[in-house]
Amino acid sequence: MNQFQYVRATKPQGAIDAVAKDPTAKFIAGGTNLVDLMKRGIMTPQKLVDINRLPLAKIERQDKGLRLGALALNSAVANDALVRQHQPLLALALNAGASPQLRNMATVGGNMLQRTRCSYFYDLTMPCNKREPGSGCGALEGINRMHAIFGASDKCIAVHPSDMSVALVALDATVLVSGPKGDRRIAFADFHRLPGDTPEKDTNLEAGELITAVDIPDGPFTKHVHYQKVRERASYAFALVSTAAALDLDGNTIKAARLAMGGVAHKPWRLTAAEQSLVGQPATEASFRRAAEVAMQGAKAFKHNAYKLKLGPNTIVQALRTAAAA
Ligand code: SF4
């Protein structure tokens, strides 16, 4: 591991100043991804600013929703009574991610900022535009069975690994950030980026900006929810494909729906057209199949991931079926 300087921040502004002044500096909280990346020499910050002592770990009720502090642990959020009562989809998605040990270290902000698990990104002997812009993409002509079927570019076809983020984009969350230019709010759907020509940028955060909280508005999705994750072993594995599904039912009629997928794009992939196709329809297999067809429009496979074109719609249908029955 490269040598680096370590400083501990006690106030948000101090942390922001320390990172804004030094383009080689990074915030660190749980470190469950960043430390791995540093050990392998994939990320080489010259300075780590430890933000664990900042007062950003509360989970609290706001006027019209829940606020999750950026430093709230994944396990604390998943087990929180308010979260389970008002946003059970989020608790399901969190518990589908990682392992209990990792959920006890990882924070809300860190979960959102975790980097792709594309194996070429982690292999310093291979080209990777995300790790080293302009070097090429090893996955395009390589083994790409884990890779994207939506929104990829000729520069990068990686997927975002977070389960929590799939639920948060479905639930219309908003990210609160503070930075050198002040505070701002970013719709969760706009927080992560597609790769385009700049796959090295995972998010729309600007230099020195610190995630302080995530707001989730109240909604009717407190009962009929499900997070369906398909992976290669029963736990501690990233999604091949996942779906967050939430339904608001009046009898058997769908009043509103929320759907998003993971493991299919460079960002958590919201399925708004498929949601619209469900509104006013009966909660039946036929409606779910139609929504899944709508959801998959525009999907494009690479050499080794064509299975996702079948697995994707089946995962959506299973998520909706289970949510409706919940
Ligand atoms: Fe790198 Fe993206 Fe290509 Fe993977 S898919 S090798 S992360 S550029």
PDB file of C-alpha atoms in Angstrom, residues 128-130 134 136-138 140 152-157 195-199:
ATOM      1  CA  CYS A 128      -9.645  -0.136 -17.809  1.00  0.00           C
ATOM      2  CA  ASN A 129     -10.971   3.314 -18.715  1.00  0.00           C
ATOM      3  CA  LYS A 130     -12.506   3.716 -15.287  1.00  0.00           C
ATOM      4  CA  GLY A 134      -7.913   6.292 -22.196  1.00  0.00           C
ATOM      5  CA  GLY A 136      -9.293   0.892 -23.052  1.00  0.00           C
ATOM      6  CA  CYS A 137     -11.904  -1.465 -21.638  1.00  0.00           C
ATOM      7  CA  GLY A 138     -10.843  -5.023 -20.905  1.00  0.00           C
ATOM      8  CA  LEU A 140     -15.710  -5.119 -23.901  1.00  0.00           C
ATOM      9  CA  ALA A 152     -23.383   1.176 -21.459  1.00  0.00           C
ATOM     10  CA  SER A 153     -20.932   3.035 -23.696  1.00  0.00           C
ATOM     11  CA  ASP A 154     -18.005   1.975 -25.861  1.00  0.00           C
ATOM     12  CA  LYS A 155     -15.768   3.215 -23.015  1.00  0.00           C
ATOM     13  CA  CYS A 156     -17.267   1.179 -20.148  1.00  0.00           C
ATOM     14  CA  ILE A 157     -19.898  -1.523 -19.631  1.00  0.00           C
ATOM     15  CA  PRO A 195     -20.358   5.938 -18.206  1.00  0.00           C
ATOM     16  CA  GLY A 196     -20.476   7.908 -21.489  1.00  0.00           C
ATOM     17  CA  ASP A 197     -16.983   9.181 -22.320  1.00  0.00           C
ATOM     18  CA  THR A 198     -16.011   9.653 -18.666  1.00  0.00           C
ATOM     19  CA  PRO A 199     -16.440   6.301 -16.897  1.00  0.00           C
TER      20      PRO A 199
END
